[in-house]
Amino acid sequence: MRLPKPALLASALLLSACTPSAPADTKGAPPSAAPAAAQSPAATAPSDNLNAVLWIQRSEEYRANSLSIFRAAADHLDAALAEKNWDALVPEERELIGTATALPPAVIMDIDETVLDNSPYQARLIQNGLEYNDITWAQWVAEKKAKPVPGVLDFARAAEAKGVTILYLSNRAQHLQQATLANLRAEGLPVKDESVFLGLGTVVEGCEQHGTEKTCRRRLAGRDYRVLMQFGDQLGDFVDILANTPEARTALLDEYGDWFGERWWMLANPSYGGWEPAQFNNAWNQPAGARREAKRAALDLAR
């Protein structure tokens, strides 16, 4: 993000999150200025991300959750193909209503923490007391070492066998296309051709893009395909978030909640995302301590 997720070891493992870095990023990545080494806390300093990344890497619960999502989605695939009016794009993003039935089928998938697991990058940040920045993220992507999220490979191959194109709609920047596609191919994920990578910076004729939102790219996908399903780890992977506030996010889920588990499939990502900056008014320029206090204040003690 959302949000929005890098010679590594030779540079003291300077690495970070999974999407381009803007305060409004739906993936929730912080600003991109790399912290100076002298300002980096010791590896033993507290990290808000420690338990989240450890859960992704070491818990069987994470793996079971991901497998459950992709297996359930696979069970819905035949029904989605058979139902001529089945469409996973919200009406506002389907430019020509009623024409999708004649288009070839596709599935839209976010990449980071949906298809590829970037937790080693997050782990390096924790170990070195760093935060996300564009340079270390690009270095990580260039390594092409991200592994598939559990269950995604079987689902993607099953979809491909049924004639469904996998579209990778990601907030990885367009200049990371070649490394990203090489990583996907190396792990056995279907890549029809370069057109299936819809990264940040993709030009969409007739559509004005704002920041890291994915609306225009979803519309582009809808021009050529009948979108059966969408997969992501952030709310903004499915629908545009006009205001990244807790209230607006809740309203979106209330509006489209019935889509999840049928047309939309959400992967668990406790490590980063738009949900986090929503708790501190998206103000990544605040000191880490101030952001932490805002998150503590957001805790519900009454449930």
Tab-separated table of C-alpha atoms in Angstrom:
chain	number	residue	atom	x	y	z
A	1	MET	CA	0.000	0.000	0.000
A	2	ARG	CA	-2.037	-1.356	-0.023
A	3	LEU	CA	1.260	0.449	1.371
A	4	PRO	CA	2.144	1.022	0.470
A	5	LYS	CA	5.517	-3.946	0.027
A	6	PRO	CA	16.717	-3.946	-2.160
A	7	ALA	CA	23.769	-5.699	-2.802
A	8	LEU	CA	21.787	-5.899	0.502
A	9	LEU	CA	24.052	-7.692	2.882
A	10	ALA	CA	27.004	-5.704	1.633
A	11	SER	CA	25.294	-2.510	2.734
A	12	ALA	CA	24.609	-3.606	6.304
A	13	LEU	CA	21.245	-5.097	5.296
A	14	LEU	CA	19.611	-1.741	4.687
A	15	LEU	CA	16.141	-2.851	3.720
A	16	SER	CA	12.350	-1.994	4.168
A	17	ALA	CA	8.410	-2.234	3.371
A	18	CYS	CA	6.386	-3.272	0.362
A	19	THR	CA	5.173	-0.298	-1.596
A	20	PRO	CA	6.104	3.179	-2.725
A	21	SER	CA	6.493	5.552	0.179
A	22	ALA	CA	4.002	8.346	0.532
A	23	PRO	CA	2.142	9.235	3.705
A	24	ALA	CA	-1.173	8.600	1.946
A	25	ASP	CA	-0.042	5.265	0.524
A	26	THR	CA	-2.798	2.700	0.951
A	27	LYS	CA	-0.126	0.208	1.907
A	28	GLY	CA	0.816	2.434	4.788
A	29	ALA	CA	4.513	2.869	4.017
A	30	PRO	CA	6.208	5.752	5.816
A	31	PRO	CA	8.025	8.615	4.066
A	32	SER	CA	10.949	7.518	1.947
A	33	ALA	CA	13.844	9.502	3.391
A	34	ALA	CA	16.451	6.980	4.481
A	35	PRO	CA	17.461	7.436	8.132
A	36	ALA	CA	21.096	8.178	8.771
A	37	ALA	CA	23.035	5.279	10.246
A	38	ALA	CA	24.008	7.368	13.258
A	39	GLN	CA	20.324	7.856	14.081
A	40	SER	CA	19.377	4.198	13.796
A	41	PRO	CA	18.479	2.567	17.108
A	42	ALA	CA	20.246	-0.585	18.215
A	43	ALA	CA	18.894	-3.888	16.986
A	44	THR	CA	17.640	-4.582	20.496
A	45	ALA	CA	15.533	-1.408	20.619
A	46	PRO	CA	11.733	-1.948	20.723
A	47	SER	CA	10.097	-2.436	17.340
A	48	ASP	CA	6.367	-2.171	16.727
A	49	ASN	CA	6.798	-4.698	13.929
A	50	LEU	CA	8.606	-7.491	15.753
A	51	ASN	CA	5.659	-9.704	16.662
A	52	ALA	CA	3.929	-9.101	13.328
A	53	VAL	CA	6.907	-10.181	11.234
A	54	LEU	CA	7.699	-13.068	13.571
A	55	TRP	CA	4.079	-14.269	13.226
A	56	ILE	CA	4.342	-14.213	9.442
A	57	GLN	CA	7.629	-16.102	9.452
A	58	ARG	CA	7.252	-18.559	12.332
A	59	SER	CA	3.583	-19.238	13.062
A	60	GLU	CA	1.735	-22.148	11.522
A	61	GLU	CA	-1.397	-20.066	12.025
A	62	TYR	CA	-0.248	-17.614	9.332
A	63	ARG	CA	0.337	-20.427	6.875
A	64	ALA	CA	-2.998	-22.060	7.689
A	65	ASN	CA	-4.829	-18.768	7.246
A	66	SER	CA	-3.305	-18.155	3.822
A	67	LEU	CA	-3.933	-21.716	2.655
A	68	SER	CA	-7.569	-21.403	3.756
A	69	ILE	CA	-8.087	-18.230	1.728
A	70	PHE	CA	-6.659	-19.591	-1.515
A	71	ARG	CA	-8.357	-22.978	-1.227
A	72	ALA	CA	-11.726	-21.353	-0.590
A	73	ALA	CA	-11.196	-19.037	-3.557
A	74	ALA	CA	-10.344	-21.995	-5.784
A	75	ASP	CA	-13.643	-23.616	-4.788
A	76	HIS	CA	-15.502	-20.508	-6.029
A	77	LEU	CA	-13.665	-20.264	-9.341
A	78	ASP	CA	-15.943	-22.526	-11.387
A	79	ALA	CA	-19.035	-20.669	-10.188
A	80	ALA	CA	-17.425	-17.356	-11.097
A	81	LEU	CA	-16.624	-18.617	-14.597
A	82	ALA	CA	-20.115	-20.019	-15.121
A	83	GLU	CA	-22.038	-16.941	-13.955
A	84	LYS	CA	-22.028	-14.562	-16.918
A	85	ASN	CA	-22.761	-11.482	-14.795
A	86	TRP	CA	-20.096	-12.251	-12.188
A	87	ASP	CA	-17.822	-9.209	-11.858
A	88	ALA	CA	-15.328	-8.359	-9.100
A	89	LEU	CA	-15.023	-4.692	-10.077
A	90	VAL	CA	-17.266	-2.196	-8.323
A	91	PRO	CA	-19.742	-0.619	-10.789
A	92	GLU	CA	-17.913	2.729	-10.729
A	93	GLU	CA	-14.782	1.031	-12.082
A	94	ARG	CA	-16.477	-0.965	-14.840
A	95	GLU	CA	-16.492	1.608	-17.631
A	96	LEU	CA	-18.917	-0.151	-19.978
A	97	ILE	CA	-21.570	-1.857	-17.894
A	98	GLY	CA	-22.876	-5.067	-19.421
A	99	THR	CA	-19.925	-5.651	-21.753
A	100	ALA	CA	-17.774	-7.718	-19.408
A	101	THR	CA	-19.479	-10.994	-20.335
A	102	ALA	CA	-17.784	-10.993	-23.739
A	103	LEU	CA	-14.299	-10.470	-22.316
A	104	PRO	CA	-11.773	-13.171	-21.367
A	105	PRO	CA	-11.643	-13.965	-17.637
A	106	ALA	CA	-8.942	-12.702	-15.294
A	107	VAL	CA	-8.086	-12.470	-11.622
A	108	ILE	CA	-6.461	-9.353	-10.150
A	109	MET	CA	-3.803	-9.986	-7.540
A	110	ASP	CA	-1.793	-7.536	-5.516
A	111	ILE	CA	1.816	-8.709	-5.223
A	112	ASP	CA	3.376	-7.834	-1.886
A	113	GLU	CA	2.093	-9.944	1.010
A	114	THR	CA	-0.582	-11.307	-1.337
A	115	VAL	CA	1.527	-13.211	-3.881
A	116	LEU	CA	5.083	-12.654	-2.664
A	117	ASP	CA	6.245	-12.745	0.955
A	118	ASN	CA	8.615	-9.872	1.738
A	119	SER	CA	8.974	-10.610	5.439
A	120	PRO	CA	12.778	-11.055	5.144
A	121	TYR	CA	12.956	-7.410	4.118
A	122	GLN	CA	10.869	-6.408	7.126
A	123	ALA	CA	13.009	-8.617	9.360
A	124	ARG	CA	16.173	-6.863	8.184
A	125	LEU	CA	14.628	-3.505	9.008
A	126	ILE	CA	13.854	-4.688	12.525
A	127	GLN	CA	17.299	-6.171	12.989
A	128	ASN	CA	18.975	-2.935	11.924
A	129	GLY	CA	16.581	-0.482	13.555
A	130	LEU	CA	15.480	1.038	10.253
A	131	GLU	CA	12.260	2.071	8.539
A	132	TYR	CA	11.145	1.645	4.952
A	133	ASN	CA	12.769	3.699	2.211
A	134	ASP	CA	12.674	3.492	-1.577
A	135	ILE	CA	16.361	2.671	-2.033
A	136	THR	CA	16.498	-0.360	0.239
A	137	TRP	CA	13.150	-1.558	-1.082
A	138	ALA	CA	14.434	-1.450	-4.673
A	139	GLN	CA	17.537	-3.346	-3.546
A	140	TRP	CA	15.365	-6.065	-2.042
A	141	VAL	CA	13.253	-6.349	-5.188
A	142	ALA	CA	16.450	-6.599	-7.245
A	143	GLU	CA	17.474	-9.665	-5.233
A	144	LYS	CA	14.423	-11.505	-6.655
A	145	LYS	CA	14.323	-13.705	-3.551
A	146	ALA	CA	10.750	-13.234	-2.333
A	147	LYS	CA	8.918	-16.541	-1.897
A	148	PRO	CA	5.244	-17.220	-2.704
A	149	VAL	CA	2.652	-16.656	-0.018
A	150	PRO	CA	1.350	-20.079	1.119
A	151	GLY	CA	-1.363	-21.394	-1.190
A	152	VAL	CA	-1.035	-18.818	-3.958
A	153	LEU	CA	0.913	-21.061	-6.313
A	154	ASP	CA	-1.724	-23.795	-6.381
A	155	PHE	CA	-4.517	-21.273	-6.865
A	156	ALA	CA	-2.757	-19.369	-9.651
A	157	ARG	CA	-1.917	-22.546	-11.535
A	158	ALA	CA	-5.472	-23.823	-11.191
A	159	ALA	CA	-6.806	-20.539	-12.511
A	160	GLU	CA	-4.378	-20.591	-15.435
A	161	ALA	CA	-5.454	-24.148	-16.288
A	162	LYS	CA	-9.044	-22.888	-16.569
A	163	GLY	CA	-8.024	-20.147	-18.998
A	164	VAL	CA	-7.968	-17.361	-16.407
A	165	THR	CA	-5.245	-14.701	-16.766
A	166	ILE	CA	-3.499	-13.552	-13.596
A	167	LEU	CA	-3.067	-9.767	-13.511
A	168	TYR	CA	-0.533	-8.408	-11.024
A	169	LEU	CA	-1.818	-5.002	-9.948
A	170	SER	CA	0.835	-3.706	-7.600
A	171	ASN	CA	2.194	-0.525	-6.081
A	172	ARG	CA	5.649	-1.697	-7.009
A	173	ALA	CA	6.870	1.018	-9.349
A	174	GLN	CA	7.015	0.373	-13.084
A	175	HIS	CA	10.823	0.504	-13.094
A	176	LEU	CA	10.777	-2.627	-10.910
A	177	GLN	CA	8.815	-4.566	-13.527
A	178	GLN	CA	11.593	-6.754	-14.891
A	179	ALA	CA	12.929	-7.819	-11.502
A	180	THR	CA	9.412	-8.476	-10.262
A	181	LEU	CA	8.379	-10.586	-13.246
A	182	ALA	CA	11.653	-12.522	-13.024
A	183	ASN	CA	10.926	-13.253	-9.346
A	184	LEU	CA	7.368	-14.383	-10.142
A	185	ARG	CA	8.513	-16.629	-12.988
A	186	ALA	CA	11.338	-18.119	-10.923
A	187	GLU	CA	8.806	-19.167	-8.283
A	188	GLY	CA	6.531	-20.789	-10.862
A	189	LEU	CA	3.761	-18.186	-10.908
A	190	PRO	CA	1.936	-17.661	-14.222
A	191	VAL	CA	3.109	-14.621	-16.177
A	192	LYS	CA	1.435	-14.415	-19.580
A	193	ASP	CA	3.522	-11.454	-20.734
A	194	GLU	CA	4.688	-8.048	-19.516
A	195	SER	CA	1.209	-6.577	-19.898
A	196	VAL	CA	-0.003	-8.419	-16.804
A	197	PHE	CA	2.162	-6.238	-14.554
A	198	LEU	CA	0.183	-3.105	-13.680
A	199	GLY	CA	2.639	-1.285	-11.471
A	200	LEU	CA	2.621	2.186	-10.009
A	201	GLY	CA	3.156	4.596	-12.874
A	202	THR	CA	1.194	2.601	-15.442
A	203	VAL	CA	-0.317	5.096	-17.876
A	204	VAL	CA	-4.096	4.722	-18.162
A	205	GLU	CA	-5.504	6.789	-20.992
A	206	GLY	CA	-8.515	8.864	-20.010
A	207	CYS	CA	-8.137	8.299	-16.284
A	208	GLU	CA	-6.540	10.718	-13.826
A	209	GLN	CA	-4.516	8.887	-11.203
A	210	HIS	CA	-3.967	10.116	-7.658
A	211	GLY	CA	-0.999	8.956	-5.619
A	212	THR	CA	-0.896	5.225	-5.119
A	213	GLU	CA	-4.613	4.531	-5.559
A	214	LYS	CA	-5.384	1.687	-7.923
A	215	THR	CA	-8.687	2.814	-9.422
A	216	CYS	CA	-7.337	3.686	-12.874
A	217	ARG	CA	-5.412	0.443	-13.136
A	218	ARG	CA	-8.461	-1.575	-12.137
A	219	ARG	CA	-10.406	0.255	-14.848
A	220	LEU	CA	-7.651	-0.601	-17.304
A	221	ALA	CA	-7.937	-4.263	-16.363
A	222	GLY	CA	-11.699	-4.053	-16.873
A	223	ARG	CA	-11.275	-2.777	-20.427
A	224	ASP	CA	-9.703	-6.064	-21.506
A	225	TYR	CA	-10.947	-8.643	-19.017
A	226	ARG	CA	-13.912	-9.872	-17.053
A	227	VAL	CA	-12.496	-9.707	-13.545
A	228	LEU	CA	-13.672	-12.736	-11.588
A	229	MET	CA	-11.856	-12.095	-8.331
A	230	GLN	CA	-9.503	-9.710	-6.609
A	231	PHE	CA	-6.885	-10.613	-4.009
A	232	GLY	CA	-5.073	-8.227	-1.687
A	233	ASP	CA	-3.853	-7.570	1.827
A	234	GLN	CA	-5.159	-3.988	2.104
A	235	LEU	CA	-8.624	-2.503	1.696
A	236	GLY	CA	-7.266	-0.191	-1.015
A	237	ASP	CA	-6.388	-3.221	-3.131
A	238	PHE	CA	-10.109	-3.658	-3.828
A	239	VAL	CA	-11.707	-0.218	-3.790
A	240	ASP	CA	-10.512	3.371	-3.592
A	241	ILE	CA	-10.218	4.799	-0.073
A	242	LEU	CA	-11.198	8.448	-0.365
A	243	ALA	CA	-10.191	9.326	3.199
A	244	ASN	CA	-7.817	7.108	5.155
A	245	THR	CA	-9.583	7.451	8.481
A	246	PRO	CA	-10.929	4.685	10.726
A	247	GLU	CA	-14.478	5.895	10.093
A	248	ALA	CA	-14.139	5.930	6.292
A	249	ARG	CA	-12.478	2.535	6.260
A	250	THR	CA	-15.261	1.067	8.403
A	251	ALA	CA	-17.869	2.554	6.074
A	252	LEU	CA	-16.212	0.934	3.046
A	253	LEU	CA	-16.165	-2.452	4.712
A	254	ASP	CA	-19.809	-2.062	5.708
A	255	GLU	CA	-20.667	-1.237	2.087
A	256	TYR	CA	-18.729	-4.047	0.433
A	257	GLY	CA	-18.506	-6.617	3.210
A	258	ASP	CA	-20.604	-9.135	1.273
A	259	TRP	CA	-18.015	-9.181	-1.518
A	260	PHE	CA	-15.366	-10.725	0.703
A	261	GLY	CA	-15.162	-14.489	0.582
A	262	GLU	CA	-16.827	-14.527	-2.826
A	263	ARG	CA	-15.345	-11.984	-5.231
A	264	TRP	CA	-12.764	-10.356	-2.974
A	265	TRP	CA	-10.200	-12.276	-0.927
A	266	MET	CA	-8.207	-10.627	1.849
A	267	LEU	CA	-4.839	-11.973	3.001
A	268	ALA	CA	-3.638	-11.296	6.537
A	269	ASN	CA	-0.852	-8.715	6.896
A	270	PRO	CA	-0.264	-7.390	10.418
A	271	SER	CA	3.086	-5.907	9.436
A	272	TYR	CA	2.073	-2.724	7.587
A	273	GLY	CA	-0.822	-1.103	5.772
A	274	GLY	CA	-3.184	1.822	5.579
A	275	TRP	CA	-4.839	0.749	8.834
A	276	GLU	CA	-1.742	1.847	10.771
A	277	PRO	CA	-1.390	5.518	9.701
A	278	ALA	CA	-5.157	5.871	9.955
A	279	GLN	CA	-4.614	5.730	13.715
A	280	PHE	CA	-2.319	8.772	13.729
A	281	ASN	CA	-3.922	10.925	11.038
A	282	ASN	CA	-1.487	9.651	8.378
A	283	ALA	CA	1.230	11.898	9.866
A	284	TRP	CA	4.361	9.883	9.194
A	285	ASN	CA	6.427	13.010	9.904
A	286	GLN	CA	5.750	12.546	13.613
A	287	PRO	CA	8.483	10.942	15.733
A	288	ALA	CA	8.094	7.207	16.191
A	289	GLY	CA	7.221	7.738	19.851
A	290	ALA	CA	4.331	10.045	19.001
A	291	ARG	CA	3.000	7.592	16.430
A	292	ARG	CA	3.213	4.812	19.000
A	293	GLU	CA	1.311	6.830	21.576
A	294	ALA	CA	-1.450	7.534	19.057
A	295	LYS	CA	-1.732	3.820	18.387
A	296	ARG	CA	-1.887	3.076	22.100
A	297	ALA	CA	-4.645	5.648	22.439
A	298	ALA	CA	-6.587	3.854	19.707
A	299	LEU	CA	-6.718	0.611	21.705
A	300	ASP	CA	-10.208	-0.432	22.754
A	301	LEU	CA	-10.201	-1.372	26.447
A	302	ALA	CA	-13.922	-2.096	26.681
A	303	ARG	CA	-14.369	-5.172	24.472
